[in-house]
Coordinates of C-alpha atoms and ligand atoms in Angstrom, one line a residue:
M1 CA 105.8 133.6 124.4
N2 CA 102.0 133.6 124.6
I3 CA 100.9 131.2 121.8
L4 CA 97.4 130.8 120.5
V5 CA 96.9 127.2 119.6
T6 CA 93.8 126.6 117.4
G7 CA 92.7 123.0 117.6
G8 CA 94.7 122.6 120.7
A9 CA 92.4 120.0 122.2
G10 CA 93.0 117.7 119.2
Y11 CA 95.6 114.9 118.7
I12 CA 98.6 116.9 117.5
G13 CA 97.5 120.2 119.1
S14 CA 97.3 118.7 122.6
H15 CA 100.8 117.2 122.4
T16 CA 102.1 120.5 121.1
C17 CA 100.5 122.4 124.0
V18 CA 102.4 120.1 126.4
A19 CA 105.7 120.6 124.5
L20 CA 105.2 124.4 124.4
I21 CA 104.4 124.6 128.1
Q22 CA 107.4 122.4 129.0
K23 CA 109.6 124.9 127.1
G24 CA 108.3 127.8 129.1
H25 CA 105.6 129.2 126.7
T26 CA 102.0 130.0 127.7
V27 CA 99.2 128.6 125.7
I28 CA 95.8 129.8 124.8
V29 CA 93.6 127.2 123.2
A30 CA 90.8 127.8 120.7
D31 CA 88.8 124.8 119.8
N32 CA 85.1 124.0 119.1
L33 CA 85.6 120.4 120.3
C34 CA 84.0 119.0 117.1
N35 CA 86.7 116.3 117.0
S36 CA 88.0 116.4 120.6
K37 CA 87.0 116.4 124.2
I38 CA 87.2 119.1 126.9
E39 CA 88.9 116.5 129.2
T40 CA 92.0 116.7 127.1
I41 CA 92.5 120.3 128.3
D42 CA 92.5 119.1 131.9
K43 CA 95.0 116.4 130.9
I44 CA 97.3 119.0 129.4
K45 CA 97.1 120.9 132.8
Q46 CA 97.7 117.6 134.7
I47 CA 100.8 116.7 132.7
T48 CA 102.3 120.1 132.8
N49 CA 101.0 121.4 136.1
K50 CA 100.3 124.7 134.5
E51 CA 97.1 126.6 133.6
V52 CA 95.7 126.6 130.0
T53 CA 93.3 129.4 128.9
F54 CA 90.6 127.7 126.8
Y55 CA 88.0 129.2 124.5
Q56 CA 85.4 127.0 123.0
I57 CA 84.9 128.8 119.7
D58 CA 84.7 128.1 116.0
V59 CA 87.8 129.7 114.4
T60 CA 85.8 130.7 111.3
D61 CA 83.9 133.1 113.6
A62 CA 85.7 136.4 113.2
V63 CA 84.0 138.1 116.2
A64 CA 84.9 135.2 118.6
V65 CA 88.5 135.1 117.2
D66 CA 88.8 138.9 117.7
T67 CA 87.8 138.6 121.3
I68 CA 90.7 136.2 121.9
F69 CA 93.2 138.6 120.3
S70 CA 91.8 141.5 122.3
D71 CA 91.8 139.6 125.6
N72 CA 95.3 138.3 125.3
S73 CA 98.7 139.6 124.3
I74 CA 99.5 137.0 121.7
D75 CA 103.0 136.5 120.3
G76 CA 102.4 133.8 117.8
I77 CA 99.8 131.3 116.6
I78 CA 99.8 127.7 115.6
H79 CA 96.9 126.8 113.4
F80 CA 95.9 123.2 113.8
A81 CA 92.1 123.6 113.7
G82 CA 90.4 122.1 110.7
L83 CA 88.8 119.1 109.2
K84 CA 91.1 116.2 108.2
A85 CA 89.3 113.1 107.1
I86 CA 90.2 112.5 103.5
G87 CA 87.2 110.3 102.5
E88 CA 84.7 112.7 104.2
S89 CA 86.3 115.6 102.3
V90 CA 85.2 114.0 99.0
Q91 CA 81.6 113.7 100.3
K92 CA 81.5 117.2 101.9
P93 CA 83.9 119.4 99.8
L94 CA 82.2 122.7 100.7
E95 CA 82.5 122.1 104.5
Y96 CA 86.2 121.3 104.0
Y97 CA 87.0 124.3 101.8
Y98 CA 84.9 126.6 104.0
I99 CA 86.3 125.6 107.4
N100 CA 89.9 125.1 106.5
L101 CA 90.2 128.2 104.3
V102 CA 88.0 130.6 106.1
S103 CA 89.6 129.8 109.5
T104 CA 93.0 130.6 108.0
M105 CA 91.8 133.9 106.6
V106 CA 90.0 135.0 109.8
L107 CA 93.1 134.2 111.8
S108 CA 95.4 136.0 109.3
K109 CA 93.2 139.1 109.5
A110 CA 93.3 139.1 113.3
C111 CA 97.1 138.7 113.1
L112 CA 97.4 141.8 110.9
K113 CA 95.0 143.8 113.1
Y114 CA 96.8 142.9 116.4
G115 CA 100.4 142.9 115.0
V116 CA 101.0 139.1 115.5
K117 CA 103.8 138.2 113.2
K118 CA 104.6 134.5 113.9
I119 CA 102.4 132.0 112.3
V120 CA 102.8 128.2 112.1
F121 CA 100.5 126.2 109.9
S122 CA 99.8 122.4 109.9
S123 CA 100.3 121.3 106.3
S124 CA 100.7 117.7 105.1
A125 CA 103.0 115.5 103.0
T126 CA 99.9 114.8 101.0
V127 CA 100.7 118.0 99.0
Y128 CA 103.7 116.2 97.4
G129 CA 101.4 113.7 95.7
N130 CA 103.3 110.9 94.0
N131 CA 106.7 112.6 93.7
T132 CA 109.9 110.7 93.9
V133 CA 111.3 110.1 97.4
P134 CA 112.6 111.6 99.5
F135 CA 110.2 114.5 99.3
V136 CA 112.0 117.8 99.6
E137 CA 110.5 121.2 100.3
N138 CA 111.3 122.8 97.0
M139 CA 109.7 120.1 94.8
K140 CA 106.9 121.0 92.5
L141 CA 103.7 120.0 94.1
M142 CA 101.2 117.7 92.4
P143 CA 97.5 118.1 92.4
C144 CA 95.8 116.3 95.3
T145 CA 93.2 113.6 94.7
N146 CA 90.8 115.0 97.4
P147 CA 89.5 118.3 98.7
Y148 CA 91.3 117.9 102.0
G149 CA 94.7 117.9 100.3
E150 CA 93.7 120.8 98.1
T151 CA 92.8 122.9 101.2
K152 CA 96.4 122.3 102.5
A153 CA 97.9 123.3 99.1
M154 CA 95.6 126.4 98.9
I155 CA 96.3 127.5 102.5
E156 CA 100.1 127.2 101.8
R157 CA 99.6 129.6 98.8
I158 CA 97.4 132.0 100.7
L159 CA 99.9 132.3 103.6
T160 CA 102.7 132.6 101.2
D161 CA 101.0 135.6 99.4
I162 CA 100.2 137.3 102.7
G163 CA 103.7 136.7 103.9
K164 CA 105.2 138.3 100.8
V165 CA 103.5 141.7 101.4
N166 CA 104.0 141.6 105.2
S167 CA 107.8 141.1 105.1
D168 CA 108.0 141.3 108.9
W169 CA 105.9 138.1 109.2
S170 CA 107.6 134.8 110.0
V171 CA 105.5 132.0 108.6
A172 CA 106.2 128.3 108.9
L173 CA 104.3 125.9 106.7
L174 CA 105.0 122.5 108.4
R175 CA 104.4 119.4 106.2
Y176 CA 103.7 116.5 108.5
F177 CA 104.5 113.0 107.5
N178 CA 102.6 110.2 109.4
P179 CA 102.2 111.2 113.1
V180 CA 101.6 108.2 115.4
G181 CA 102.1 107.4 119.1
A182 CA 101.1 109.3 122.2
H183 CA 102.6 111.2 125.0
E184 CA 104.9 108.9 127.1
C185 CA 102.6 109.3 130.2
G186 CA 99.7 107.6 128.4
L187 CA 97.2 110.4 129.3
I188 CA 96.8 111.9 125.9
G189 CA 96.8 110.3 122.4
E190 CA 94.9 109.8 119.2
E191 CA 91.2 109.2 119.7
P192 CA 89.7 108.8 116.2
N193 CA 85.9 108.7 115.9
G194 CA 84.5 105.4 114.7
I195 CA 86.6 102.9 112.8
P196 CA 90.0 104.4 112.2
N197 CA 91.2 105.0 108.6
N198 CA 94.9 105.3 109.5
L199 CA 97.2 102.4 110.1
M200 CA 98.4 102.8 113.7
P201 CA 95.0 103.5 115.3
Y202 CA 93.7 100.5 113.4
I203 CA 96.5 98.3 114.7
T204 CA 95.9 99.3 118.3
K205 CA 92.1 98.6 118.0
V206 CA 92.9 95.1 116.6
A207 CA 95.5 94.5 119.4
K208 CA 92.8 95.5 121.9
G209 CA 90.3 93.1 120.3
E210 CA 87.9 95.8 119.3
L211 CA 88.5 95.0 115.6
N212 CA 89.0 91.4 114.2
K213 CA 92.0 91.9 112.0
L214 CA 94.0 94.4 110.2
R215 CA 93.5 94.6 106.4
I216 CA 96.8 95.3 104.7
F217 CA 96.0 97.3 101.5
G218 CA 98.2 95.7 98.8
K219 CA 101.3 93.5 98.8
D220 CA 102.4 94.2 95.3
Y221 CA 104.0 97.6 95.6
P222 CA 107.6 98.0 94.5
T223 CA 108.9 98.1 98.1
V224 CA 110.9 96.0 100.5
D225 CA 108.1 93.5 101.1
G226 CA 105.4 94.7 98.7
T227 CA 103.4 96.7 101.3
G228 CA 103.2 100.5 101.4
V229 CA 106.1 102.5 102.9
R230 CA 105.6 105.6 105.1
D231 CA 107.6 108.0 107.3
Y232 CA 106.0 107.5 110.7
I233 CA 106.9 110.2 113.2
H234 CA 106.3 110.1 117.0
V235 CA 103.7 112.8 117.8
M236 CA 105.9 114.2 120.6
D237 CA 108.8 114.7 118.1
L238 CA 106.3 116.4 115.8
A239 CA 105.1 118.6 118.8
E240 CA 108.7 119.5 119.5
G241 CA 109.2 120.4 115.8
H242 CA 106.6 123.1 116.4
V243 CA 108.4 124.6 119.3
A244 CA 111.6 124.6 117.3
A245 CA 109.8 126.4 114.5
L246 CA 108.5 129.1 116.8
N247 CA 111.8 129.6 118.5
N248 CA 114.0 129.6 115.4
L249 CA 111.8 131.1 112.7
T250 CA 113.2 134.0 110.7
E251 CA 111.2 136.5 108.8
G252 CA 109.7 135.3 105.5
V253 CA 107.7 132.2 104.6
H254 CA 109.4 128.9 105.2
I255 CA 108.4 125.4 104.4
Y256 CA 109.7 122.5 106.5
N257 CA 109.1 118.8 106.4
L258 CA 108.5 117.2 109.8
G259 CA 109.4 113.6 109.3
T260 CA 112.2 111.2 110.3
G261 CA 113.5 110.5 106.8
Q262 CA 113.0 106.7 107.5
G263 CA 110.6 104.6 105.5
T264 CA 108.8 101.8 107.2
S265 CA 106.5 99.3 105.5
V266 CA 103.1 98.2 106.8
L267 CA 104.4 94.7 107.6
Q268 CA 107.5 96.2 109.3
L269 CA 105.3 98.4 111.5
V270 CA 103.0 95.4 112.4
N271 CA 106.1 93.3 113.3
A272 CA 107.6 96.2 115.3
F273 CA 104.3 96.6 117.2
E274 CA 104.0 92.9 118.0
E275 CA 107.6 92.8 119.3
A276 CA 107.5 96.0 121.2
N277 CA 104.3 95.1 123.0
D278 CA 104.4 91.3 123.0
I279 CA 101.0 91.1 121.4
E280 CA 99.7 89.6 118.2
V281 CA 98.1 91.6 115.5
P282 CA 96.2 89.3 113.1
Y283 CA 96.0 90.6 109.5
E284 CA 95.0 89.7 106.0
I285 CA 96.2 91.0 102.7
V286 CA 93.5 92.7 100.6
E287 CA 93.4 94.9 97.5
R288 CA 95.3 98.2 97.3
R289 CA 93.4 101.2 98.7
P290 CA 92.5 103.7 95.9
G291 CA 94.6 106.9 96.1
D292 CA 97.4 105.3 98.0
I293 CA 101.0 105.8 96.9
A294 CA 103.8 103.2 97.2
V295 CA 106.4 105.1 99.1
C296 CA 106.5 108.4 101.1
Y297 CA 109.3 109.7 103.2
A298 CA 110.8 113.0 104.0
G299 CA 114.0 114.8 103.2
T300 CA 114.8 116.1 106.7
S301 CA 117.9 118.3 106.2
K302 CA 116.2 121.7 105.9
A303 CA 114.5 121.4 109.3
K304 CA 117.7 120.2 110.8
T305 CA 119.8 123.0 109.4
E306 CA 117.4 125.9 109.9
L307 CA 115.4 124.9 112.9
G308 CA 118.0 122.7 114.7
W309 CA 115.3 120.0 114.9
T310 CA 115.4 116.2 114.2
A311 CA 113.1 113.5 115.3
K312 CA 114.6 111.5 118.3
R313 CA 112.1 108.7 118.9
D314 CA 112.1 105.4 117.0
I315 CA 109.5 103.0 115.7
V316 CA 109.6 101.0 119.0
D317 CA 108.8 104.2 121.0
M318 CA 105.9 104.9 118.6
C319 CA 104.5 101.4 119.0
R320 CA 104.9 101.3 122.7
D321 CA 103.4 104.7 123.4
A322 CA 100.5 104.2 121.0
W323 CA 99.6 100.9 122.8
R324 CA 100.1 102.4 126.3
F325 CA 97.5 105.1 125.5
E326 CA 95.1 102.7 123.8
K327 CA 95.2 100.2 126.7
G328 CA 94.3 103.0 129.2
Y329 CA 91.6 104.5 127.0
E330 CA 87.9 103.7 127.3
D331 CA 85.6 104.6 124.4
Ligands
NAD401 P1 92.3 116.6 115.3 O1 91.0 116.5 114.6 O2 92.6 115.7 116.4 O3 92.5 118.1 115.8 C1 91.9 119.2 115.2 C2 91.2 120.0 116.2 O4 90.6 121.1 115.6 C3 90.1 119.2 117.0 O5 90.2 119.4 118.4 C4 88.8 119.9 116.5 O6 87.8 119.9 117.5 C5 89.3 121.3 116.2 N1 88.5 122.0 115.1 C6 88.1 121.6 113.9 N2 87.4 122.5 113.3 C7 87.4 123.6 114.1 C8 86.8 124.9 114.0 N3 86.1 125.3 112.9 N4 87.0 125.7 115.0 C9 87.6 125.4 116.2 N5 88.2 124.2 116.3 C10 88.0 123.3 115.3 O7 93.4 116.5 114.1 P2 95.0 116.4 114.2 O8 95.4 115.0 113.8 O9 95.5 116.8 115.5 O10 95.4 117.4 113.1 C11 95.7 118.7 113.4 C12 96.1 119.4 112.1 O11 97.2 118.8 111.5 C13 95.0 119.5 111.1 O12 95.0 120.7 110.4 C14 95.3 118.3 110.1 O13 94.8 118.6 108.8 C15 96.9 118.4 110.1 N6 97.5 117.2 109.8 C16 97.2 116.0 110.5 C17 97.8 114.8 110.1 C18 97.6 113.6 110.9 O14 97.9 112.5 110.4 N7 96.9 113.6 112.0 C19 98.7 114.8 109.0 C20 99.0 116.0 108.3 C21 98.4 117.2 108.7
UD1_402 C1 96.8 109.2 104.9 C2 96.2 110.1 103.9 C3 97.1 111.3 103.8 C4 97.3 112.0 105.2 C5 97.9 110.9 106.1 C6 98.1 111.4 107.5 C7 95.0 108.7 102.3 C8 95.0 108.2 100.9 N1 96.1 109.5 102.6 O1 98.0 108.8 104.5 O2 96.6 112.3 102.9 O3 98.2 113.1 105.1 O4 96.9 109.8 106.2 O5 96.8 111.6 108.2 O6 94.2 108.4 103.1 N2 97.1 100.8 105.6 C9 96.7 99.5 105.6 N3 95.6 99.1 106.3 C10 94.8 100.1 107.0 C11 95.3 101.4 107.0 C12 96.4 101.7 106.3 O7 97.3 98.6 105.0 O8 93.8 99.7 107.6 C13 98.3 101.2 104.9 C14 98.1 102.2 103.8 O9 97.9 101.5 102.6 C15 99.5 102.9 103.8 C16 99.9 102.8 105.2 O10 99.2 101.8 105.8 O11 100.4 102.2 103.0 C17 99.6 104.1 106.0 O12 98.3 104.5 105.8 P1 97.6 105.7 106.6 O13 97.9 105.6 108.1 O14 96.2 105.7 106.2 O15 98.4 106.9 106.1 P2 98.7 107.4 104.6 O16 98.0 106.6 103.6 O17 100.1 107.6 104.5

């Protein structure tokens, strides 16, 4: 299939392009490079030894998006492009609502116009809020505490409503848990701007000596060791989940968790990283981070049954691959 990947130069998008190409698909990337680099496109080509068609456009630009659809025979789209920093979304709500929602509507219109019926969207486990674990797809969602999360919940509703009246559409709303790690070759990985907010990129910066020590946000949660528990998923497993969704989607709107179903605490992840890479990660315990929940992990049976997909890589793989990429990466 010819797949349009919006945000394909970004962290999850670039790994998904590799997974798609390796399964025989052709990718067309649309990205404005606001949070990524053009070199990543070359690295995708280098890893796969295949061509990638690249458009540097803003996906809220309906004219530019139309050009891509008229230039290419597109069989399906994966929509990664958007803004994703939670804290920033509180400061710049209009930007977040505008870019995340308008891009989805522009792409949906183009899909209707050009008869593209397979749509995969990047949602997030954040839409579950503070539900009881494991989070399963048919749970009632809770209001999010930030505009970023709200955009995900709203886009899920928008695509669900469009899917209802276009019954030949196949829509997958993929709720990602905590993507970490990098492609096994070490050429592509996560490159956050500035000081990372998320745990794994913070750990790798501490290990590299670029940051002094990790601050662990709270040790008084009702968990195995008092630190927060999350469902970390290797980014290549996540990427392969997208390929499975495209290949196995049936008509209708379907929600799938992409997680491992395993909870890992902050301290367990730090210990696993130290052991896997034989390197020390100094840390201190500090106050809880506002807005954090204690435990988050996925119910995984729906993706397994309907898409035939499960995560294969473990925490050691995630730690090893994240570190391999960070070591080779120059800011
Ligand atoms: P990323 O920032 O690395 O990738 C997003 C890409 O989209 C970037 O290359 C950026 O340049 C591009 N982009 C942003 N706005 C654009 C626009 N208006 N037009 C064209 N391109 C634009 O982020 P990521 O971690 O790869 O996340 C991809 C998607 O997955 C996002 O929608 C994000 O919200 C979602 N998601 C990510 C996580 C995570 O932990 N990384 C978790 C859940 C959901
Ligand atoms: C965060 C977002 C969530 C988003 C997800 C994936 C918040 C409140 N939530 O989730 O909406 O879907 O990223 O991008 O930002 N931790 C530390 N020290 C650090 C960083 C993190 O102890 O320096 C802890 C956190 O308290 C948490 C765990 O590590 O228990 C994971 O944190 P993080 O990587 O930021 O992901 P989430 O909080 O799950």
